[in-house]
Short mmCIF file of C-alpha atoms in Angstrom, two decimals:
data_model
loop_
_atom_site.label_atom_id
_atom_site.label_comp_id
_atom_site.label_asym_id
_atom_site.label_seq_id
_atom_site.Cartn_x
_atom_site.Cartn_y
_atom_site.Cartn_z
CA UNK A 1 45.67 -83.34 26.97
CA UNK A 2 45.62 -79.30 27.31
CA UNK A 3 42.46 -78.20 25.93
CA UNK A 4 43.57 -74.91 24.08
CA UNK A 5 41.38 -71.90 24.05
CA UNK A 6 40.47 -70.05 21.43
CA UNK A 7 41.33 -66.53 21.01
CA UNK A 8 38.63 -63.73 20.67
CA UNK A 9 38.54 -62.44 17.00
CA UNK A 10 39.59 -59.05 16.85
CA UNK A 11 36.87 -58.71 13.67
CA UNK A 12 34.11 -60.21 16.26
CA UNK A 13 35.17 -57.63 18.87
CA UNK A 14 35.17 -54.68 17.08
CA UNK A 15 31.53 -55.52 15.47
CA UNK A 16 30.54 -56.05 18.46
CA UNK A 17 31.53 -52.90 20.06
CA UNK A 18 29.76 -51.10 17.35
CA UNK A 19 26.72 -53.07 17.72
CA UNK A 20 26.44 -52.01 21.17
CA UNK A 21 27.57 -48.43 20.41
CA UNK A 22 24.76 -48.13 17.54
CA UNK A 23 22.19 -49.45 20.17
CA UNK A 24 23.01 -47.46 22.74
CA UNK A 25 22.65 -44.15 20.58
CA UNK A 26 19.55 -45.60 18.98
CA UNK A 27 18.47 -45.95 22.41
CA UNK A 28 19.37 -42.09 23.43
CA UNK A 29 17.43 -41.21 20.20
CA UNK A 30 14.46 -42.84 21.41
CA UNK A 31 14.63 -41.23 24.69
CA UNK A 32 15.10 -38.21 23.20
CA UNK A 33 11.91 -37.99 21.20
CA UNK A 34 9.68 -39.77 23.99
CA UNK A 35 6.17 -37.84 24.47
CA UNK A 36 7.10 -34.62 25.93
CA UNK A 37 10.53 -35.13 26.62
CA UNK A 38 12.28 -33.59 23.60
CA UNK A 39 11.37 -30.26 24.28
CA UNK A 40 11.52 -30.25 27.63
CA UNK A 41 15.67 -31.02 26.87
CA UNK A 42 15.67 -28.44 24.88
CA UNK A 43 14.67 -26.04 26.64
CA UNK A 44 16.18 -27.44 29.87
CA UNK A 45 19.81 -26.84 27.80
CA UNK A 46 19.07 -23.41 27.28
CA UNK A 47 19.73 -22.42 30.64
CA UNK A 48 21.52 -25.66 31.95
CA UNK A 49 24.91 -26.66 30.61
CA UNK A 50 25.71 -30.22 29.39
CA UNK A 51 27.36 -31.79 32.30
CA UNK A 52 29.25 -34.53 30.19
CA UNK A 53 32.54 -33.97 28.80
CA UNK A 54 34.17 -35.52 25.45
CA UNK A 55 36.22 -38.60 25.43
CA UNK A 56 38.67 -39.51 23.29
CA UNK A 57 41.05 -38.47 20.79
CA UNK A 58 38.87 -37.33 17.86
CA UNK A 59 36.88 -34.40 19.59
CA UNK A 60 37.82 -30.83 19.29
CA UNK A 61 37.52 -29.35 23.23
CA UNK A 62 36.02 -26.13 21.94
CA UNK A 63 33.71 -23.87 24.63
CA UNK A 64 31.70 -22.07 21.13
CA UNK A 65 28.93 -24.71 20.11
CA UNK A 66 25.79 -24.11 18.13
CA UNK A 67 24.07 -22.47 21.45
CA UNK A 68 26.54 -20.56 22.72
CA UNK A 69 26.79 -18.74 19.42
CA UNK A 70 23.91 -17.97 18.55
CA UNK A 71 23.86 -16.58 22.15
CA UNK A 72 26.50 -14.48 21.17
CA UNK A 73 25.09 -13.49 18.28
CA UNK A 74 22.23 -12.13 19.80
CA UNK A 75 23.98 -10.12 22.42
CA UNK A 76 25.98 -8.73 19.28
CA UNK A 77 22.24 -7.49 18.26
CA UNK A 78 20.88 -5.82 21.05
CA UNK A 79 22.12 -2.46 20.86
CA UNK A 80 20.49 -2.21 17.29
CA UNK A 81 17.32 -4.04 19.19
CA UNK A 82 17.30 -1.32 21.81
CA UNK A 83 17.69 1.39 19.48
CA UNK A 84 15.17 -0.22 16.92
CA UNK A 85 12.75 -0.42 19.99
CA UNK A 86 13.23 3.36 21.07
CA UNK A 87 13.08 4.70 17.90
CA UNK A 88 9.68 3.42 16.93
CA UNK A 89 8.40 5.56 19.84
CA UNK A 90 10.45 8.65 18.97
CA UNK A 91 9.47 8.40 15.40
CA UNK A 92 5.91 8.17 16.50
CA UNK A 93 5.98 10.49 19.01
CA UNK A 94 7.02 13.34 15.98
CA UNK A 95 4.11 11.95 14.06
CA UNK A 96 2.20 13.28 16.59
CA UNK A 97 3.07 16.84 16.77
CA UNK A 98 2.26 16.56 12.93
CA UNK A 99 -1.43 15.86 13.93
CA UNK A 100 -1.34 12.69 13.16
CA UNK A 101 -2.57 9.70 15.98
CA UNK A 102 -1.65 6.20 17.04
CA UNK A 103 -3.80 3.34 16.13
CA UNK A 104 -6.19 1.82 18.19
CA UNK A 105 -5.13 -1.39 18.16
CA UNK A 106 -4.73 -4.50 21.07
CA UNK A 107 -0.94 -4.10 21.11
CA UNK A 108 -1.30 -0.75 23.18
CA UNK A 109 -3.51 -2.15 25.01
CA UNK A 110 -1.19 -2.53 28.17
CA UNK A 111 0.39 0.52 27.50
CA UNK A 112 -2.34 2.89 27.26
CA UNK A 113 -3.41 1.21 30.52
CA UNK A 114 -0.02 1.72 32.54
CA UNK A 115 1.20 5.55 30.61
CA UNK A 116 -2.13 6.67 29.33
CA UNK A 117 -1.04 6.75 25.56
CA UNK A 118 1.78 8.70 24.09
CA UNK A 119 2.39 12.16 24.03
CA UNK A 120 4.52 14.86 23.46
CA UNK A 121 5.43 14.41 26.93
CA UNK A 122 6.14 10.90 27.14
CA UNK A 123 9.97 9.89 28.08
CA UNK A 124 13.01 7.84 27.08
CA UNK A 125 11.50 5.15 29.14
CA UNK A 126 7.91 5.37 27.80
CA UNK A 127 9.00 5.54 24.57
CA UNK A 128 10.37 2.81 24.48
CA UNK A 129 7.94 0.37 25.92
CA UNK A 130 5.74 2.05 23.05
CA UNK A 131 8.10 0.20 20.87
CA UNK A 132 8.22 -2.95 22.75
CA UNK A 133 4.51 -2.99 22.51
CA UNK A 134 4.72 -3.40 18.79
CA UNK A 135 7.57 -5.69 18.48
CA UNK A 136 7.16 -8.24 20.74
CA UNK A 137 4.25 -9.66 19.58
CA UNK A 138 6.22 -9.58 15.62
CA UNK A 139 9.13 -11.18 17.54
CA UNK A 140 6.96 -13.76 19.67
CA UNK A 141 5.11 -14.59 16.15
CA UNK A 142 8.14 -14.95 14.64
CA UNK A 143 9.92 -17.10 17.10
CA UNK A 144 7.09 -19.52 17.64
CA UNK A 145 6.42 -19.67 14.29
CA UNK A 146 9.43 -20.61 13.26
CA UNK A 147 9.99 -23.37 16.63
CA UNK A 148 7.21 -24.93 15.28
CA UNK A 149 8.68 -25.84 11.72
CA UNK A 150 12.23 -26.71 13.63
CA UNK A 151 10.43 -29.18 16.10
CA UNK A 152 8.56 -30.99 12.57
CA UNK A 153 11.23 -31.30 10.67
CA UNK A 154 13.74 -32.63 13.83
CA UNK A 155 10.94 -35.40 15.09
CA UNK A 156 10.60 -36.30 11.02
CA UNK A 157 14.43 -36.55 11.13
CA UNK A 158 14.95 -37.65 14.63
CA UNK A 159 17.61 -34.66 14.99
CA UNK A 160 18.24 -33.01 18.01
CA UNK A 161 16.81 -29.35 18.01
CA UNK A 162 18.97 -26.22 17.63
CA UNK A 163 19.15 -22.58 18.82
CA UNK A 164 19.79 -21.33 15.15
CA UNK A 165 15.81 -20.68 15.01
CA UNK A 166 16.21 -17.87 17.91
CA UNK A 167 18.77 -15.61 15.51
CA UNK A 168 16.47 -16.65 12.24
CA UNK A 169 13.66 -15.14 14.18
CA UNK A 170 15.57 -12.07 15.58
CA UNK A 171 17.15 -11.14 12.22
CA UNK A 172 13.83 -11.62 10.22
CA UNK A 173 11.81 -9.23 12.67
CA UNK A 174 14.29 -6.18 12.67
CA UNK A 175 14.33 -6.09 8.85
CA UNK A 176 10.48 -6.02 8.78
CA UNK A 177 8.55 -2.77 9.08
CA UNK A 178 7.03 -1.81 12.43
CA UNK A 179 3.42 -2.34 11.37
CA UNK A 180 3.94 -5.47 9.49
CA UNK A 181 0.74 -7.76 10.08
CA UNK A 182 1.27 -10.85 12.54
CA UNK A 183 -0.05 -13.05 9.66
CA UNK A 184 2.02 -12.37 7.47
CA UNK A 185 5.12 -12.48 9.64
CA UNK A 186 4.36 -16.35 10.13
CA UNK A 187 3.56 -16.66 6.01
CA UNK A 188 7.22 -14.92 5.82
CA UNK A 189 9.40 -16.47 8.30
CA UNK A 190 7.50 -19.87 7.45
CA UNK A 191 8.77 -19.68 3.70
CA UNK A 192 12.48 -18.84 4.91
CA UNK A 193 12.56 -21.67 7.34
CA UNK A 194 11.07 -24.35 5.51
CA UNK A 195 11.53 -23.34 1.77
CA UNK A 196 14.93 -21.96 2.36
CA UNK A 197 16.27 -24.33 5.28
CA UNK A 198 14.94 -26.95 5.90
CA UNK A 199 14.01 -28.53 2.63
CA UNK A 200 17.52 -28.47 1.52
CA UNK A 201 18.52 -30.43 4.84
CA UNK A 202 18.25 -27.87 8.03
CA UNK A 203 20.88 -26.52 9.84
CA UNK A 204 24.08 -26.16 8.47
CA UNK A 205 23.03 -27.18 4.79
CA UNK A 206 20.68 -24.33 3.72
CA UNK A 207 22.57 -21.92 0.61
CA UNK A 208 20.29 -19.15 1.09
CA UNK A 209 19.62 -16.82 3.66
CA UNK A 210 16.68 -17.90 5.51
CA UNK A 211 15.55 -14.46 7.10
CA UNK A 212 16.36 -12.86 3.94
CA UNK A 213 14.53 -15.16 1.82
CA UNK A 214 11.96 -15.02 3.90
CA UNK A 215 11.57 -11.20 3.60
CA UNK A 216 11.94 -11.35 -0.30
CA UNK A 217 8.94 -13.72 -0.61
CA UNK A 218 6.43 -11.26 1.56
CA UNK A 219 7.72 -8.16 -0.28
CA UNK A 220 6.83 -9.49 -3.78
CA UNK A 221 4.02 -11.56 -2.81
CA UNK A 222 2.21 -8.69 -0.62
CA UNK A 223 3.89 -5.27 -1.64
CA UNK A 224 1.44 -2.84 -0.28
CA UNK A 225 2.02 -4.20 3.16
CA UNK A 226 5.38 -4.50 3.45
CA UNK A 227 6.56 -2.37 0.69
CA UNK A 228 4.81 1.21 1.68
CA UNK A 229 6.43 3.52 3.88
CA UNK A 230 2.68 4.14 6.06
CA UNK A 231 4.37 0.66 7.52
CA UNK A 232 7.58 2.11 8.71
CA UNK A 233 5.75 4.28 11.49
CA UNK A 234 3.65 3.46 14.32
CA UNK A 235 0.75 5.75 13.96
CA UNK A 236 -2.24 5.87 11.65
CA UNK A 237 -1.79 8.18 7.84
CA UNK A 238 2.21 8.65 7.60
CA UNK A 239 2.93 10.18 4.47
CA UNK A 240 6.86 10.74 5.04
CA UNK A 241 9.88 8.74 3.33
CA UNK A 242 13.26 7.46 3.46
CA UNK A 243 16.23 9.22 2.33
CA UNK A 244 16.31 6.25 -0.12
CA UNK A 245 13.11 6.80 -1.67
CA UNK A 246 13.21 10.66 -1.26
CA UNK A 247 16.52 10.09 -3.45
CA UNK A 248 15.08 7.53 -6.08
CA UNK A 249 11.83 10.01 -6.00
CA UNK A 250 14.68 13.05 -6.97
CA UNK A 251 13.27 14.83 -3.74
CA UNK A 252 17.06 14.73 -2.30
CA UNK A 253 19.67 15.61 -4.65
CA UNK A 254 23.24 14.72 -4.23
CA UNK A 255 24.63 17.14 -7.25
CA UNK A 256 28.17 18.66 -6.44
CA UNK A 257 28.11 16.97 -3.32
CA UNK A 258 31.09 14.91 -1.97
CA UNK A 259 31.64 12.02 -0.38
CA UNK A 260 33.40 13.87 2.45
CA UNK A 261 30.56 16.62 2.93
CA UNK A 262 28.74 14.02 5.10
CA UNK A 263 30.57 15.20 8.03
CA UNK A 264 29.31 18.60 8.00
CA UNK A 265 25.86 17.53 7.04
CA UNK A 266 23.37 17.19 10.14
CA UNK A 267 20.76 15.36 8.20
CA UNK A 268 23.40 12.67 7.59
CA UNK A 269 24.53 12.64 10.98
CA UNK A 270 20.40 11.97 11.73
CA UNK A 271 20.79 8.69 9.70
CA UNK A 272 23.97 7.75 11.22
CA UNK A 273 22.96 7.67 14.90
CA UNK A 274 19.43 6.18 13.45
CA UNK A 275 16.55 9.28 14.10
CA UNK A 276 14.95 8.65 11.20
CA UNK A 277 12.05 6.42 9.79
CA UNK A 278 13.07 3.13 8.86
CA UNK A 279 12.83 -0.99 9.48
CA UNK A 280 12.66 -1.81 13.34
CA UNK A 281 16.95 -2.73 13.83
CA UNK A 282 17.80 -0.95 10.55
CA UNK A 283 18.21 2.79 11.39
CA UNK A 284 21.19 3.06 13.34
CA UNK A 285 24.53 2.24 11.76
CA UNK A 286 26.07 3.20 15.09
CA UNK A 287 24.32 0.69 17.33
CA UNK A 288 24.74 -2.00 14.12
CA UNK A 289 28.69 -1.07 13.71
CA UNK A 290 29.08 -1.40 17.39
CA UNK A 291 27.37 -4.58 17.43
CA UNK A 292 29.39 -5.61 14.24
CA UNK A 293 32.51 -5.42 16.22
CA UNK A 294 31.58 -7.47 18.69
CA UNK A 295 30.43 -10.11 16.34
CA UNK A 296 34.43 -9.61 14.67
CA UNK A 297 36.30 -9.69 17.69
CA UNK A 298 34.23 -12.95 18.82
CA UNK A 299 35.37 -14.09 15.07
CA UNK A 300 32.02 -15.16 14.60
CA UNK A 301 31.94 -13.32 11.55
CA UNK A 302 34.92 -12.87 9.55
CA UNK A 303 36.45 -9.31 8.85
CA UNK A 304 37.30 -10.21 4.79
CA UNK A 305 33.43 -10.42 4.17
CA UNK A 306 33.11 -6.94 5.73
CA UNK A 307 35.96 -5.72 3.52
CA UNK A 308 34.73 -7.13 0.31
CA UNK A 309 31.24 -5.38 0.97
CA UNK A 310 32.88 -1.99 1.75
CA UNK A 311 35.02 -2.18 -0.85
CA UNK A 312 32.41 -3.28 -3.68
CA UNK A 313 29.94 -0.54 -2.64
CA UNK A 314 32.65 2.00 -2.41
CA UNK A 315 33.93 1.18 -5.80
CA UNK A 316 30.59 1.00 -7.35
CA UNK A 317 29.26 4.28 -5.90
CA UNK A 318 32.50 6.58 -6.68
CA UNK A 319 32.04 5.55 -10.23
CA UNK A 320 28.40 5.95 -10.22
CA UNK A 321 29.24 9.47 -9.07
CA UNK A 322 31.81 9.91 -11.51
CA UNK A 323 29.25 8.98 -14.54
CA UNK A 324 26.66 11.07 -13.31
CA UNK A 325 22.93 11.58 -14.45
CA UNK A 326 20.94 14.42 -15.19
CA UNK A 327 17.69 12.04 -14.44
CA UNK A 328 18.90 9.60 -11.53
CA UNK A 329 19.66 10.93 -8.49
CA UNK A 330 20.72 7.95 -6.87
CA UNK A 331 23.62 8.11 -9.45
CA UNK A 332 25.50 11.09 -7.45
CA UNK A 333 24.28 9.33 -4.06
CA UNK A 334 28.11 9.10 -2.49
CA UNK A 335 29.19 5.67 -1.02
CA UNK A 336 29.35 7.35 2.71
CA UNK A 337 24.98 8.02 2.18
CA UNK A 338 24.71 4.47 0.79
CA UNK A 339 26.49 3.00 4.43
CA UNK A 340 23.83 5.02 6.23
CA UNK A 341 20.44 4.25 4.33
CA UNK A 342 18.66 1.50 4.34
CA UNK A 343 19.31 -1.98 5.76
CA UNK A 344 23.05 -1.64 4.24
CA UNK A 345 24.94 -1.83 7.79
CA UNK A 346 22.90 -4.57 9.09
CA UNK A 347 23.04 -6.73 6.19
CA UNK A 348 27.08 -6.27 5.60
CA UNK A 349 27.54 -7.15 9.31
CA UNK A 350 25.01 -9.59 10.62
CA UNK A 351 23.41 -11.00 7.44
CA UNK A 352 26.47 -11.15 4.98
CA UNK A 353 28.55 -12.72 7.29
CA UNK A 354 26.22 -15.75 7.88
CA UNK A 355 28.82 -18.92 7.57
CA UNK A 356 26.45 -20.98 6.40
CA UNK A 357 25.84 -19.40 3.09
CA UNK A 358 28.94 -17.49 2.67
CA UNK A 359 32.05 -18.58 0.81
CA UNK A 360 34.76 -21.14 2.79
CA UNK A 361 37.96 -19.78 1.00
CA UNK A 362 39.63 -17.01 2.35
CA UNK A 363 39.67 -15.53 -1.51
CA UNK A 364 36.40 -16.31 -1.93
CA UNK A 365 35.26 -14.31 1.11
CA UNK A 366 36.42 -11.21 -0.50
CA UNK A 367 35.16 -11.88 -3.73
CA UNK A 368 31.33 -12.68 -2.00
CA UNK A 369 31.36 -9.64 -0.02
CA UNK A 370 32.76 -7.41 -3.32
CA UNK A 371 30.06 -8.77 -5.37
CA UNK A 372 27.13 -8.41 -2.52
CA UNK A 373 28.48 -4.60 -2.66
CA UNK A 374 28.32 -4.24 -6.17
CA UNK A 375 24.92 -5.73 -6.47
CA UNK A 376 23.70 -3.18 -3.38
CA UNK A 377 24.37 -0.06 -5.29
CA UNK A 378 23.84 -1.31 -9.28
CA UNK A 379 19.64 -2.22 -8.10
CA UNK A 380 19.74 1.03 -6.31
CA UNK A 381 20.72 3.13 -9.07
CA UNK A 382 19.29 0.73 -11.92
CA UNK A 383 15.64 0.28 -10.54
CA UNK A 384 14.04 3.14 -8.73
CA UNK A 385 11.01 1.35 -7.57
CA UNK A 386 13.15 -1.05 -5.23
CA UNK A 387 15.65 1.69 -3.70
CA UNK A 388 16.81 -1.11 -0.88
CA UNK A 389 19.04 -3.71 -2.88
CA UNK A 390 21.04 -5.21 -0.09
CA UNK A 391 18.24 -7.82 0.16
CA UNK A 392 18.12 -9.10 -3.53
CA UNK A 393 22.60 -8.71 -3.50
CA UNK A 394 23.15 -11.03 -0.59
CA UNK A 395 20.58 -13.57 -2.09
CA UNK A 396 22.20 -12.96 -5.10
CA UNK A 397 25.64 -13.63 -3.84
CA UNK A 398 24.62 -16.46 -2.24
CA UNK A 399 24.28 -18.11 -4.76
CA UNK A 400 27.21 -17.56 -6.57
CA UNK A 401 29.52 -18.53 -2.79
CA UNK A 402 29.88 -21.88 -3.83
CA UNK A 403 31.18 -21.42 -7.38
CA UNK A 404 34.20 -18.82 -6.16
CA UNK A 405 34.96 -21.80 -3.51
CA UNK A 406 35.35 -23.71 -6.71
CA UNK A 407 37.09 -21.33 -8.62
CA UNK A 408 39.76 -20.24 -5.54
CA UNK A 409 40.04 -24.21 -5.47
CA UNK A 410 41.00 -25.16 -9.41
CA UNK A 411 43.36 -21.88 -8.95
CA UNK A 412 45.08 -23.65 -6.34
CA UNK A 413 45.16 -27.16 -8.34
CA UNK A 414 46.81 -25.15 -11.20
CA UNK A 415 49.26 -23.38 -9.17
CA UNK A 416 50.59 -26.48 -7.27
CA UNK A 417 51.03 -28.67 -10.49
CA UNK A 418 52.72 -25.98 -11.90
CA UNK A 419 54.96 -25.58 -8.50
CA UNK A 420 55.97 -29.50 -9.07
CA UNK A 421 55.90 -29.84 -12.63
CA UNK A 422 53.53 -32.58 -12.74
#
């Protein structure tokens, strides 16, 4: 008699295979996070490439992943960094032919030793390792600061870590003023990673902008040290301002002036190419716009965003200046001075475009970026205390993202039951 054999269940099998499969990751995952081992993978894959390759059908063979954009990202940045960086010296540097004198302080501690302390002489070169000498320990603060809350919150969740902290950190330190305090860097970049990141899931699941809200908590929680323009200048007793506060102030008056007389205006041109006082990666719209390309062409940022932002503040402005005021100077401010003042540029290409908090639908995009350029110029004009209003708008707007994704959506429920008569 032929003893018959069973047959393997193809139930059994496949349970099986996923036993083995969840065991095998679980295993990886416990590798992973071994005593010392996670971060030395991490930062052995930011220099190294992953030598395995997908397998099978349901992987997208893409070369951008989370490192290499945020990679890209930052090389989008650097000529506003290296403008930033110069500019601190140059600023200071015509502080000092007003009398005033740089602060005694560790950070120029290594520079005073290798250049002897700036001068009227100092050059391109030394004025910008003056700059360097105050912002990399604001970056370094910044960027360990904010490694230390990813690395918590990845062991508590046993994820894998991500670059996305690098950018966090690089955004958050050029929107801060040059003599922000290191302690209060880590209170502010703390609050925007953990507050507005992490606690809503990390990576990928955050609604607000993390450097942004990270900057809004320090400003109204410690005003006088990030809200004063003594800040925005590297030597001891500034008195100066911005052309947004000499504008909210009435110092700067914009009365019978067009939006097209910027062109013939060299003070404008100043604030265009970024020689004037301002946040460390904020002054030059040129290096920002140049970078801002980049960051379109990669289509790591997408150009509708830019379009709604441009067109809200442009729209917003021109009828400002059609109203007019008598008491408001910011009123007549044309949308051309509004581009060049303030952390407008880098906000409408670096922190606007973030596609985590921005609107999905193509229609939604333009309506975010409209209302983020709306919002810009209506706190401008509305509250003179707070002449910068990009901040507040895109924090605004991000909160409103989701609900014209759901609006573009129901439109396009409507429109196809209509289509099919259903």
């Amino acid at each position: 008699m032929t003893k018959q054999v069973k047959k393997p269940d193809l139930q059994e099998a496949t349970d099986l295979q996923q036993a083995t499969d969840l065991q095998q990751a679980t295993d990886l995952q416990q590798e992973y996070y071994a005593t010392g081992k996670s971060m030395k993978g991490f930062l052995r894959s930011l220099v190294i490439a992953n030598g395995r390759s997908t397998k099978g059908k349901v992987h997208v063979r893409d070369a951008i992943d989370v490192k290499r954009t945020m990679t890209l990202v930052g090389i989008c940045l650097l000529p506003a960094i290296l403008f930033g960086l110069y500019n601190i010296g140059l600023q200071a540097q015509v502080a000092l032919a007003s009398g005033l004198a740089t602060p005694d302080i560790w950070k120029l501690a290594i520079f005073n030793s290798l250049l002897g302390g700036l001068s009227q002489d100092t050059g391109v070169l030394g004025l910008f390792l003056y700059g360097l000498s105050f912002y990399l320990p604001i970056y370094l603060t910044a960027l360990l600061t904010s490694l230390f809350w990813e690395v918590v919150f990845a062991r508590v969740r046993g994820q894998e870590l991500h670059e996305g902290f690098f950018v966090t950190a690089l955004l958050f330190t050029l929107i801060l003023p040059v003599s922000t305090p290191l302690w209060l860097v880590a209170m502010g970049i703390s609050f925007g990673v953990v507050v507005a990141k992490e606690l809503f899931g990390g990576m990928g699941y955050n609604f607000l902008n993390p450097a942004l809200a990270g900057l809004a908590f320090i400003y109204f929680a410690y005003p006088s040290e990030v809200a004063t323009v003594q800040q925005l200048v590297a030597v001891d007793g500034f008195t100066g301002a911005t052309a947004l506060a000499q504008t909210a102030a009435g110092k700067l008056s914009f009365a019978d002036y067009s939006w097209f007389s910027v062109f013939s205006d060299p003070n404008w041109l100043n604030n265009f190419l970024g020689f004037t006082v301002g946040a460390i990666g904020e002054t030059s719209t040129l290096a920002i716009l140049l970078g801002g390309l980049m960051l379109l062409i990669t289509r790591l940022a997408d150009w509708r965003i830019v379009v709604g932002v441009m067109l809200g503040m442009i729209a917003t402005a021109t009828i400002c200046n059609y109203i007019g005021s008598s008491s408001n100077q910011m009123m007549h401010m044309p949308w051309t001075w509004h581009l060049v003042t303030g952390g407008f540029a880098l906000a409408m290409m670096f922190m606007a475009t973030d596609p985590v908090t921005t609107s999905y639908t193509r229609q939604g995009k333009f309506a975010y970026g409209a209302l983020i350029g709306f919002m810009t110029v209506l706190i401008r004009v509305a509250n003179p205390k707070m002449a910068e209003g990009v901040m507040l708008a895109i924090l605004f707007a991000n909160l409103w993202a989701p609900l014209f994704d759901y609006l573009v959506a129901r439109a396009n429920i409507k429109r196809r039951i209509k289509r099919h008569g259903i």
